[in-house]
Amino acid sequence: MSQEQSGRLETLGQAAREAAYQLATTSTADKNRALAAIADELEAQVSTILAANALDIDAARAGGMGEAMLDRLLLTESRLAGIISDVRKVITLDDPVGIEEGSRVLENGLRLAKRRVPIGVIGVIYEARPNVTIDIASLCLKTGNASILRGGRETFHSNLALVQVIQNALEKSGLPAASVQYIDNPDRALVGELLRLDRYVDMIIPRGGAGLHKMCKEQSTIPVIIGGFGISHIFVDESADQARAIEVIDNAKVQRPSACNALDTLLVHEQIASEFLPKLVARMNQRQVALVADETALPYLQGAAQLRAAGGEDFDTEWLSLTLGVRLVRDVNAALAHMREHNAGHSDAILTHDLRSAERFVNGAGSAAVYVNASTRFTDGGQFGLGAEVAVSTQMLHARGPMGLMELTSYKWVGQADYLIRT
């Protein structure tokens, strides 16, 4: 990386820090006006944004990108309308900045409380989803945070168009354009440089595969929120309503297979294998889903149109496509043991009519989101009523699950008294 590139990133950091100072004292009304301006500008620039996205789609298809990843990259008028709706929804959400928690008066007369404040500057590194650009910008602005964004090479034209829209709207609203900045150089060395920009950046959020998260953990000198990756499981207990279970499995696998909360591995109680798995085969054949099964499940899946035996790494694979791993287990404890061994941590579910099994699963799963008799596809900021989200955190500290407004704030202790001194 050239000294000029490094210096430019330093300039981005300085500008973001200055913008964060201004945003920290910007009123909720002014932040909402800026968000409304962004939504209006997005509506006015739909054709420009879609034309930029078409350039990315054409380049990705020419480069051999698979259909699942192309779907993640694609913007359409209806998807843009959904993104714009999400921005307007963020306007309606309560602003957590300034909220006081745990207020109390100590024996010495000091009134003490924790007050919610912006984190500062958020660095976000993400891959083939241009909608993330708007999600991050809107949530960061609502919470008074500046952001530095680094999208993938495959979203280059889309992200440039979206950030230009955002910055135009910010300037019209009287807020600094540097509140949302984009690293427009595709040089991967700049990612490493961003991870060490701790003089200006307060938190890093990677959104992508396991490799990106590993790199951020190993190279960053800035606190990193880990999330987005994890093998999603559904365990079908012996007491489950089998017909309704098929519908949930279908939704979790097929509704949007490229999503990080789409189903990867199906665990089936061995006592219902002979009855249930043929029903699964019939539906998965209709949906053109390929099945990857361990030796215990293979004999019950022979009618599958696409079937192969599972290899050593298959149950650790986030498929992001119409592929589903299948394994038989003896009970809920065996299901949980499999999940612990194979990267559960994102979204997992049990289908059951047994309350004890449900509670055992909920308490034993180490996932950020756990469901009883529901699809894993609900792990999403919009679905949770949080508005948009900046990431789905799968770590144990600070934030777990979809990260909305509250998760983009920290707090400061505020003490008030009448000229009180310590004795």
Short mmCIF file of C-alpha atoms in Angstrom, two decimals:
data_model
loop_
_atom_site.label_atom_id
_atom_site.label_comp_id
_atom_site.label_asym_id
_atom_site.label_seq_id
_atom_site.Cartn_x
_atom_site.Cartn_y
_atom_site.Cartn_z
CA MET A 1 0.00 0.00 0.00
CA SER A 2 1.36 3.42 -0.96
CA GLN A 3 2.00 6.21 1.52
CA GLU A 4 -0.62 8.25 -0.34
CA GLN A 5 -3.28 5.57 0.27
CA SER A 6 -2.34 5.31 3.93
CA GLY A 7 -2.51 9.08 4.27
CA ARG A 8 -5.94 9.17 2.67
CA LEU A 9 -7.26 6.63 5.16
CA GLU A 10 -5.83 8.76 7.96
CA THR A 11 -7.74 11.71 6.50
CA LEU A 12 -10.96 9.67 6.47
CA GLY A 13 -10.40 8.80 10.12
CA GLN A 14 -9.80 12.42 11.11
CA ALA A 15 -12.94 13.56 9.27
CA ALA A 16 -15.01 10.78 10.85
CA ARG A 17 -13.83 11.72 14.33
CA GLU A 18 -14.76 15.37 13.77
CA ALA A 19 -18.15 14.33 12.42
CA ALA A 20 -18.70 12.10 15.44
CA TYR A 21 -18.11 15.04 17.78
CA GLN A 22 -20.85 16.99 16.00
CA LEU A 23 -23.26 14.04 15.81
CA ALA A 24 -22.89 13.37 19.55
CA THR A 25 -24.67 16.65 20.29
CA THR A 26 -27.13 16.61 17.38
CA SER A 27 -30.77 16.50 18.45
CA THR A 28 -33.03 13.56 17.68
CA ALA A 29 -35.19 15.86 15.53
CA ASP A 30 -32.21 16.88 13.39
CA LYS A 31 -31.05 13.27 13.02
CA ASN A 32 -34.54 12.24 11.95
CA ARG A 33 -34.65 15.05 9.37
CA ALA A 34 -31.39 13.76 7.91
CA LEU A 35 -32.79 10.22 7.73
CA ALA A 36 -35.91 11.50 5.98
CA ALA A 37 -33.68 13.33 3.51
CA ILE A 38 -31.77 10.11 2.82
CA ALA A 39 -35.01 8.23 2.17
CA ASP A 40 -36.22 10.98 -0.17
CA GLU A 41 -32.91 11.06 -2.03
CA LEU A 42 -32.93 7.27 -2.43
CA GLU A 43 -36.39 7.49 -4.00
CA ALA A 44 -35.21 10.23 -6.34
CA GLN A 45 -32.12 8.27 -7.43
CA VAL A 46 -33.58 4.78 -7.93
CA SER A 47 -32.62 4.63 -11.61
CA THR A 48 -29.05 5.75 -10.90
CA ILE A 49 -28.65 3.21 -8.11
CA LEU A 50 -30.07 0.34 -10.19
CA ALA A 51 -27.81 1.26 -13.13
CA ALA A 52 -24.77 1.12 -10.82
CA ASN A 53 -25.93 -2.20 -9.39
CA ALA A 54 -26.34 -3.60 -12.90
CA LEU A 55 -22.64 -2.91 -13.53
CA ASP A 56 -21.76 -4.94 -10.44
CA ILE A 57 -24.12 -7.78 -11.40
CA ASP A 58 -22.68 -7.98 -14.92
CA ALA A 59 -19.11 -8.04 -13.63
CA ALA A 60 -19.93 -10.64 -10.99
CA ARG A 61 -21.71 -12.90 -13.47
CA ALA A 62 -18.83 -12.60 -15.92
CA GLY A 63 -16.48 -13.53 -13.09
CA GLY A 64 -18.40 -16.75 -12.40
CA MET A 65 -20.20 -15.75 -9.20
CA GLY A 66 -22.82 -18.32 -8.14
CA GLU A 67 -26.54 -17.62 -8.16
CA ALA A 68 -26.82 -17.48 -4.36
CA MET A 69 -24.17 -14.76 -4.11
CA LEU A 70 -25.64 -12.93 -7.10
CA ASP A 71 -28.92 -12.83 -5.22
CA ARG A 72 -27.20 -11.20 -2.26
CA LEU A 73 -25.71 -8.59 -4.56
CA LEU A 74 -28.85 -7.81 -6.56
CA LEU A 75 -30.88 -4.64 -6.05
CA THR A 76 -34.35 -4.32 -7.58
CA GLU A 77 -37.02 -1.64 -7.36
CA SER A 78 -38.89 -3.71 -4.77
CA ARG A 79 -35.74 -4.31 -2.70
CA LEU A 80 -34.89 -0.62 -2.81
CA ALA A 81 -38.45 0.18 -1.73
CA GLY A 82 -37.92 -2.14 1.24
CA ILE A 83 -34.61 -0.46 2.09
CA ILE A 84 -36.24 2.99 1.93
CA SER A 85 -39.07 1.73 4.13
CA ASP A 86 -36.49 0.51 6.67
CA VAL A 87 -34.90 3.98 6.77
CA ARG A 88 -38.28 5.57 7.45
CA LYS A 89 -38.93 2.96 10.12
CA VAL A 90 -35.71 3.94 11.90
CA ILE A 91 -37.06 7.49 12.10
CA THR A 92 -40.02 6.20 14.14
CA LEU A 93 -37.83 4.31 16.63
CA ASP A 94 -36.93 5.80 19.99
CA ASP A 95 -33.48 7.37 20.11
CA PRO A 96 -31.51 5.67 22.91
CA VAL A 97 -28.98 8.48 23.17
CA GLY A 98 -29.51 10.42 26.40
CA ILE A 99 -31.57 7.73 28.12
CA GLU A 100 -30.63 7.39 31.79
CA GLU A 101 -30.58 4.01 33.49
CA GLY A 102 -30.31 2.94 37.12
CA SER A 103 -30.68 6.45 38.54
CA ARG A 104 -30.27 6.51 42.32
CA VAL A 105 -29.20 8.84 45.11
CA LEU A 106 -26.30 7.65 47.24
CA GLU A 107 -26.10 8.17 51.00
CA ASN A 108 -23.73 11.08 50.48
CA GLY A 109 -26.31 12.90 48.35
CA LEU A 110 -24.76 12.17 44.95
CA ARG A 111 -27.37 11.41 42.32
CA LEU A 112 -25.79 8.80 40.04
CA ALA A 113 -27.03 7.43 36.71
CA LYS A 114 -25.77 5.80 33.53
CA ARG A 115 -26.52 7.89 30.44
CA ARG A 116 -26.55 6.37 26.95
CA VAL A 117 -24.03 7.94 24.55
CA PRO A 118 -22.82 7.20 21.00
CA ILE A 119 -19.86 4.87 20.64
CA GLY A 120 -18.11 7.30 18.28
CA VAL A 121 -16.73 6.05 14.95
CA ILE A 122 -17.80 2.64 13.67
CA GLY A 123 -15.76 0.84 11.00
CA VAL A 124 -17.73 -1.75 9.06
CA ILE A 125 -16.21 -4.26 6.63
CA TYR A 126 -18.72 -6.20 4.59
CA GLU A 127 -19.15 -8.22 1.44
CA ALA A 128 -21.77 -8.69 -1.26
CA ARG A 129 -24.81 -6.92 0.22
CA PRO A 130 -25.27 -3.29 -0.86
CA ASN A 131 -28.33 -2.94 1.40
CA VAL A 132 -25.89 -3.11 4.33
CA THR A 133 -24.61 0.32 3.32
CA ILE A 134 -27.98 1.91 4.03
CA ASP A 135 -28.67 -0.18 7.12
CA ILE A 136 -25.41 0.86 8.73
CA ALA A 137 -25.68 4.51 7.75
CA SER A 138 -29.22 4.91 9.07
CA LEU A 139 -28.62 3.17 12.39
CA CYS A 140 -25.31 4.92 13.00
CA LEU A 141 -26.82 8.33 12.24
CA LYS A 142 -29.80 7.71 14.52
CA THR A 143 -27.42 6.90 17.38
CA GLY A 144 -25.01 9.77 16.68
CA ASN A 145 -22.15 7.62 15.38
CA ALA A 146 -19.98 8.36 12.36
CA SER A 147 -19.13 5.41 10.13
CA ILE A 148 -16.35 4.35 7.77
CA LEU A 149 -17.53 1.66 5.35
CA ARG A 150 -15.53 -0.85 3.34
CA GLY A 151 -17.66 -2.97 1.03
CA GLY A 152 -16.50 -5.81 -1.18
CA ARG A 153 -15.04 -5.40 -4.64
CA GLU A 154 -18.19 -6.98 -6.09
CA THR A 155 -20.41 -4.16 -4.73
CA PHE A 156 -18.13 -1.31 -5.77
CA HIS A 157 -20.43 0.66 -8.12
CA SER A 158 -23.55 0.06 -6.03
CA ASN A 159 -21.91 1.30 -2.85
CA LEU A 160 -20.41 4.37 -4.47
CA ALA A 161 -23.86 5.36 -5.74
CA LEU A 162 -25.51 4.73 -2.37
CA VAL A 163 -22.90 6.64 -0.37
CA GLN A 164 -23.14 9.57 -2.78
CA VAL A 165 -26.89 9.66 -2.14
CA ILE A 166 -26.32 9.56 1.63
CA GLN A 167 -23.70 12.31 1.60
CA ASN A 168 -25.84 14.57 -0.61
CA ALA A 169 -28.74 14.15 1.82
CA LEU A 170 -26.52 14.87 4.82
CA GLU A 171 -25.24 18.10 3.30
CA LYS A 172 -28.80 19.20 2.52
CA SER A 173 -29.68 18.49 6.16
CA GLY A 174 -26.81 20.52 7.57
CA LEU A 175 -24.89 17.53 8.93
CA PRO A 176 -21.30 16.71 7.90
CA ALA A 177 -20.99 14.51 4.82
CA ALA A 178 -18.11 12.79 6.63
CA SER A 179 -20.66 11.25 8.98
CA VAL A 180 -20.78 8.39 6.46
CA GLN A 181 -17.62 7.69 4.45
CA TYR A 182 -16.64 4.91 2.07
CA ILE A 183 -13.20 3.47 1.31
CA ASP A 184 -13.46 3.48 -2.47
CA ASN A 185 -10.10 1.85 -3.19
CA PRO A 186 -10.43 -1.96 -3.61
CA ASP A 187 -6.86 -2.60 -2.39
CA ARG A 188 -7.22 -5.26 0.34
CA ALA A 189 -4.26 -3.77 2.21
CA LEU A 190 -6.55 -0.91 3.21
CA VAL A 191 -8.65 -3.34 5.26
CA GLY A 192 -5.62 -4.11 7.41
CA GLU A 193 -4.89 -0.41 7.69
CA LEU A 194 -8.46 0.29 8.81
CA LEU A 195 -8.15 -2.41 11.49
CA ARG A 196 -5.23 -0.49 12.98
CA LEU A 197 -6.81 2.98 12.82
CA ASP A 198 -7.46 2.94 16.56
CA ARG A 199 -6.62 6.61 16.90
CA TYR A 200 -9.97 7.43 15.27
CA VAL A 201 -12.13 4.28 15.07
CA ASP A 202 -13.84 2.95 18.20
CA MET A 203 -15.36 -0.33 17.00
CA ILE A 204 -15.03 -2.68 14.01
CA ILE A 205 -17.97 -4.71 12.72
CA PRO A 206 -17.12 -7.33 10.06
CA ARG A 207 -20.02 -8.74 8.03
CA GLY A 208 -18.93 -11.68 5.94
CA GLY A 209 -17.55 -15.18 6.08
CA ALA A 210 -15.41 -16.92 8.64
CA GLY A 211 -12.21 -15.80 6.90
CA LEU A 212 -13.06 -12.12 7.30
CA HIS A 213 -13.92 -12.56 10.98
CA LYS A 214 -10.70 -14.46 11.61
CA MET A 215 -8.63 -11.75 9.94
CA CYS A 216 -10.31 -9.02 11.97
CA LYS A 217 -9.79 -10.85 15.26
CA GLU A 218 -6.13 -11.47 14.49
CA GLN A 219 -5.16 -8.10 13.01
CA SER A 220 -7.37 -5.47 14.64
CA THR A 221 -6.11 -3.14 17.35
CA ILE A 222 -9.74 -1.96 17.71
CA PRO A 223 -12.52 -3.90 19.53
CA VAL A 224 -14.27 -6.20 17.06
CA ILE A 225 -17.90 -7.35 17.13
CA ILE A 226 -17.91 -10.93 15.87
CA GLY A 227 -21.02 -12.22 14.15
CA GLY A 228 -22.81 -13.09 10.96
CA PHE A 229 -21.24 -16.55 10.64
CA GLY A 230 -22.58 -19.72 12.18
CA ILE A 231 -24.09 -23.02 11.13
CA SER A 232 -27.88 -22.81 11.61
CA HIS A 233 -29.57 -25.98 12.86
CA ILE A 234 -33.09 -27.28 13.31
CA PHE A 235 -33.71 -30.30 15.54
CA VAL A 236 -36.91 -32.23 14.83
CA ASP A 237 -37.90 -33.92 18.07
CA GLU A 238 -39.89 -37.16 18.10
CA SER A 239 -42.98 -35.29 19.37
CA ALA A 240 -43.01 -32.71 16.54
CA ASP A 241 -46.02 -32.25 14.26
CA GLN A 242 -44.35 -33.64 11.14
CA ALA A 243 -46.48 -31.93 8.52
CA ARG A 244 -45.99 -28.52 10.11
CA ALA A 245 -42.31 -29.25 10.71
CA ILE A 246 -41.83 -29.72 6.96
CA GLU A 247 -43.26 -26.23 6.38
CA VAL A 248 -40.86 -24.65 8.87
CA ILE A 249 -37.88 -26.52 7.40
CA ASP A 250 -38.91 -25.47 3.90
CA ASN A 251 -39.08 -21.83 4.97
CA ALA A 252 -35.78 -21.92 6.85
CA LYS A 253 -33.93 -23.50 3.91
CA VAL A 254 -35.62 -22.12 0.79
CA GLN A 255 -37.12 -18.70 1.56
CA ARG A 256 -33.70 -17.05 1.09
CA PRO A 257 -30.93 -19.64 1.04
CA SER A 258 -28.15 -17.06 0.74
CA ALA A 259 -29.00 -15.47 4.10
CA CYS A 260 -26.81 -16.10 7.14
CA ASN A 261 -29.82 -17.35 9.14
CA ALA A 262 -30.88 -19.89 6.49
CA LEU A 263 -30.92 -23.51 7.61
CA ASP A 264 -27.66 -25.44 7.11
CA THR A 265 -28.10 -28.67 9.09
CA LEU A 266 -31.22 -30.64 9.95
CA LEU A 267 -31.00 -32.92 12.98
CA VAL A 268 -33.76 -35.54 13.20
CA HIS A 269 -34.68 -37.75 16.17
CA GLU A 270 -33.79 -41.30 15.17
CA GLN A 271 -37.15 -42.65 16.38
CA ILE A 272 -39.05 -40.82 13.60
CA ALA A 273 -36.49 -41.21 10.79
CA SER A 274 -38.34 -43.87 8.78
CA GLU A 275 -41.59 -41.89 8.86
CA PHE A 276 -40.30 -38.33 8.61
CA LEU A 277 -37.37 -38.40 6.20
CA PRO A 278 -39.37 -39.62 3.16
CA LYS A 279 -41.66 -36.62 3.68
CA LEU A 280 -38.59 -34.39 3.79
CA VAL A 281 -37.27 -35.94 0.56
CA ALA A 282 -40.53 -35.28 -1.26
CA ARG A 283 -40.50 -31.59 -0.33
CA MET A 284 -36.79 -31.04 -0.92
CA ASN A 285 -37.08 -32.66 -4.36
CA GLN A 286 -39.82 -30.15 -5.19
CA ARG A 287 -37.53 -27.34 -4.06
CA GLN A 288 -34.43 -28.73 -5.84
CA VAL A 289 -32.51 -28.91 -2.59
CA ALA A 290 -29.45 -31.16 -2.54
CA LEU A 291 -29.12 -33.33 0.57
CA VAL A 292 -25.79 -34.14 2.26
CA ALA A 293 -26.30 -36.90 4.83
CA ASP A 294 -24.29 -38.85 7.35
CA GLU A 295 -24.34 -42.63 7.31
CA THR A 296 -27.23 -42.86 9.78
CA ALA A 297 -29.57 -40.80 7.59
CA LEU A 298 -28.53 -42.03 4.13
CA PRO A 299 -30.70 -45.18 4.06
CA TYR A 300 -33.86 -43.11 4.61
CA LEU A 301 -33.05 -40.55 1.90
CA GLN A 302 -32.54 -42.76 -1.14
CA GLY A 303 -35.43 -41.16 -3.01
CA ALA A 304 -33.68 -37.79 -3.03
CA ALA A 305 -33.00 -36.36 -6.48
CA GLN A 306 -29.68 -34.93 -5.24
CA LEU A 307 -27.97 -36.88 -2.49
CA ARG A 308 -24.43 -37.60 -1.36
CA ALA A 309 -22.69 -38.85 1.73
CA ALA A 310 -21.34 -36.19 4.08
CA GLY A 311 -17.61 -35.58 4.17
CA GLY A 312 -15.42 -34.41 7.01
CA GLU A 313 -16.15 -30.68 6.71
CA ASP A 314 -19.74 -30.71 5.50
CA PHE A 315 -21.38 -30.18 8.88
CA ASP A 316 -19.11 -27.17 9.41
CA THR A 317 -20.18 -25.58 6.12
CA GLU A 318 -22.46 -22.55 5.90
CA TRP A 319 -24.07 -23.53 2.60
CA LEU A 320 -25.61 -20.21 1.49
CA SER A 321 -27.29 -22.24 -1.25
CA LEU A 322 -29.92 -24.93 -1.85
CA THR A 323 -27.96 -27.58 0.03
CA LEU A 324 -28.96 -29.14 3.35
CA GLY A 325 -27.02 -31.37 5.73
CA VAL A 326 -29.03 -34.14 7.44
CA ARG A 327 -28.10 -36.23 10.45
CA LEU A 328 -29.94 -38.50 12.88
CA VAL A 329 -29.51 -38.02 16.65
CA ARG A 330 -30.85 -40.04 19.56
CA ASP A 331 -32.31 -37.14 21.59
CA VAL A 332 -32.14 -33.42 22.36
CA ASN A 333 -28.86 -33.82 24.26
CA ALA A 334 -27.22 -35.44 21.24
CA ALA A 335 -28.55 -32.61 19.07
CA LEU A 336 -26.98 -30.04 21.40
CA ALA A 337 -23.69 -31.97 21.43
CA HIS A 338 -23.60 -31.92 17.61
CA MET A 339 -24.29 -28.18 17.62
CA ARG A 340 -21.50 -27.47 20.09
CA GLU A 341 -19.07 -29.37 17.89
CA HIS A 342 -20.17 -27.79 14.62
CA ASN A 343 -20.14 -24.01 14.97
CA ALA A 344 -23.63 -23.29 16.27
CA GLY A 345 -23.82 -19.70 17.48
CA HIS A 346 -26.10 -17.83 15.11
CA SER A 347 -29.69 -19.14 14.82
CA ASP A 348 -30.96 -22.56 15.88
CA ALA A 349 -34.40 -24.08 16.44
CA ILE A 350 -36.21 -27.07 17.90
CA LEU A 351 -39.53 -28.38 16.56
CA THR A 352 -41.29 -30.20 19.40
CA HIS A 353 -44.44 -30.59 21.48
CA ASP A 354 -42.44 -31.60 24.55
CA LEU A 355 -41.98 -28.70 26.98
CA ARG A 356 -39.00 -30.31 28.70
CA SER A 357 -37.20 -30.84 25.40
CA ALA A 358 -37.93 -27.26 24.40
CA GLU A 359 -36.52 -25.87 27.65
CA ARG A 360 -33.49 -28.15 27.50
CA PHE A 361 -32.77 -26.96 23.96
CA VAL A 362 -33.24 -23.26 24.74
CA ASN A 363 -31.03 -23.45 27.82
CA GLY A 364 -28.39 -25.67 26.22
CA ALA A 365 -27.98 -23.96 22.85
CA GLY A 366 -25.15 -21.41 22.74
CA SER A 367 -26.78 -19.52 19.88
CA ALA A 368 -27.44 -15.79 19.71
CA ALA A 369 -31.05 -16.59 18.74
CA VAL A 370 -32.91 -19.77 19.70
CA TYR A 371 -36.39 -20.70 18.49
CA VAL A 372 -39.08 -23.16 19.54
CA ASN A 373 -41.38 -24.19 16.68
CA ALA A 374 -40.30 -21.32 14.43
CA SER A 375 -38.02 -20.79 11.44
CA THR A 376 -34.45 -19.60 11.90
CA ARG A 377 -35.14 -16.93 9.27
CA PHE A 378 -36.52 -14.54 11.88
CA THR A 379 -33.07 -13.48 13.14
CA ASP A 380 -33.15 -10.04 11.60
CA GLY A 381 -33.34 -6.50 12.94
CA GLY A 382 -36.49 -5.70 10.99
CA GLN A 383 -38.23 -8.90 12.07
CA PHE A 384 -37.28 -8.24 15.70
CA GLY A 385 -38.76 -4.75 15.55
CA LEU A 386 -35.35 -3.08 15.78
CA GLY A 387 -35.57 -1.38 12.41
CA ALA A 388 -32.52 -2.24 10.33
CA GLU A 389 -29.42 -3.87 11.79
CA VAL A 390 -25.68 -3.39 11.45
CA ALA A 391 -24.86 -7.03 12.14
CA VAL A 392 -25.93 -10.18 13.95
CA SER A 393 -23.49 -10.58 16.81
CA THR A 394 -22.62 -14.12 17.88
CA GLN A 395 -20.16 -13.21 20.62
CA MET A 396 -20.98 -13.14 24.33
CA LEU A 397 -19.93 -9.57 25.16
CA HIS A 398 -21.69 -6.21 24.67
CA ALA A 399 -24.32 -7.33 22.14
CA ARG A 400 -25.87 -10.57 20.91
CA GLY A 401 -28.14 -11.23 17.97
CA PRO A 402 -29.33 -8.45 15.64
CA MET A 403 -27.59 -5.21 16.58
CA GLY A 404 -30.02 -2.32 16.49
CA LEU A 405 -29.94 1.14 18.00
CA MET A 406 -29.26 0.29 21.63
CA GLU A 407 -26.30 -1.92 20.68
CA LEU A 408 -24.68 1.06 18.94
CA THR A 409 -24.48 3.03 22.15
CA SER A 410 -22.29 2.92 25.23
CA TYR A 411 -22.84 4.84 28.44
CA LYS A 412 -21.17 7.30 30.76
CA TRP A 413 -21.67 7.67 34.49
CA VAL A 414 -23.24 11.03 35.38
CA GLY A 415 -23.08 12.28 38.96
CA GLN A 416 -25.01 15.36 40.14
CA ALA A 417 -24.95 17.01 43.54
CA ASP A 418 -24.93 20.34 45.38
CA TYR A 419 -21.21 21.17 45.45
CA LEU A 420 -20.50 17.82 47.08
CA ILE A 421 -16.96 16.91 48.21
CA ARG A 422 -15.55 13.53 49.22
CA THR A 423 -14.50 13.22 52.81
#
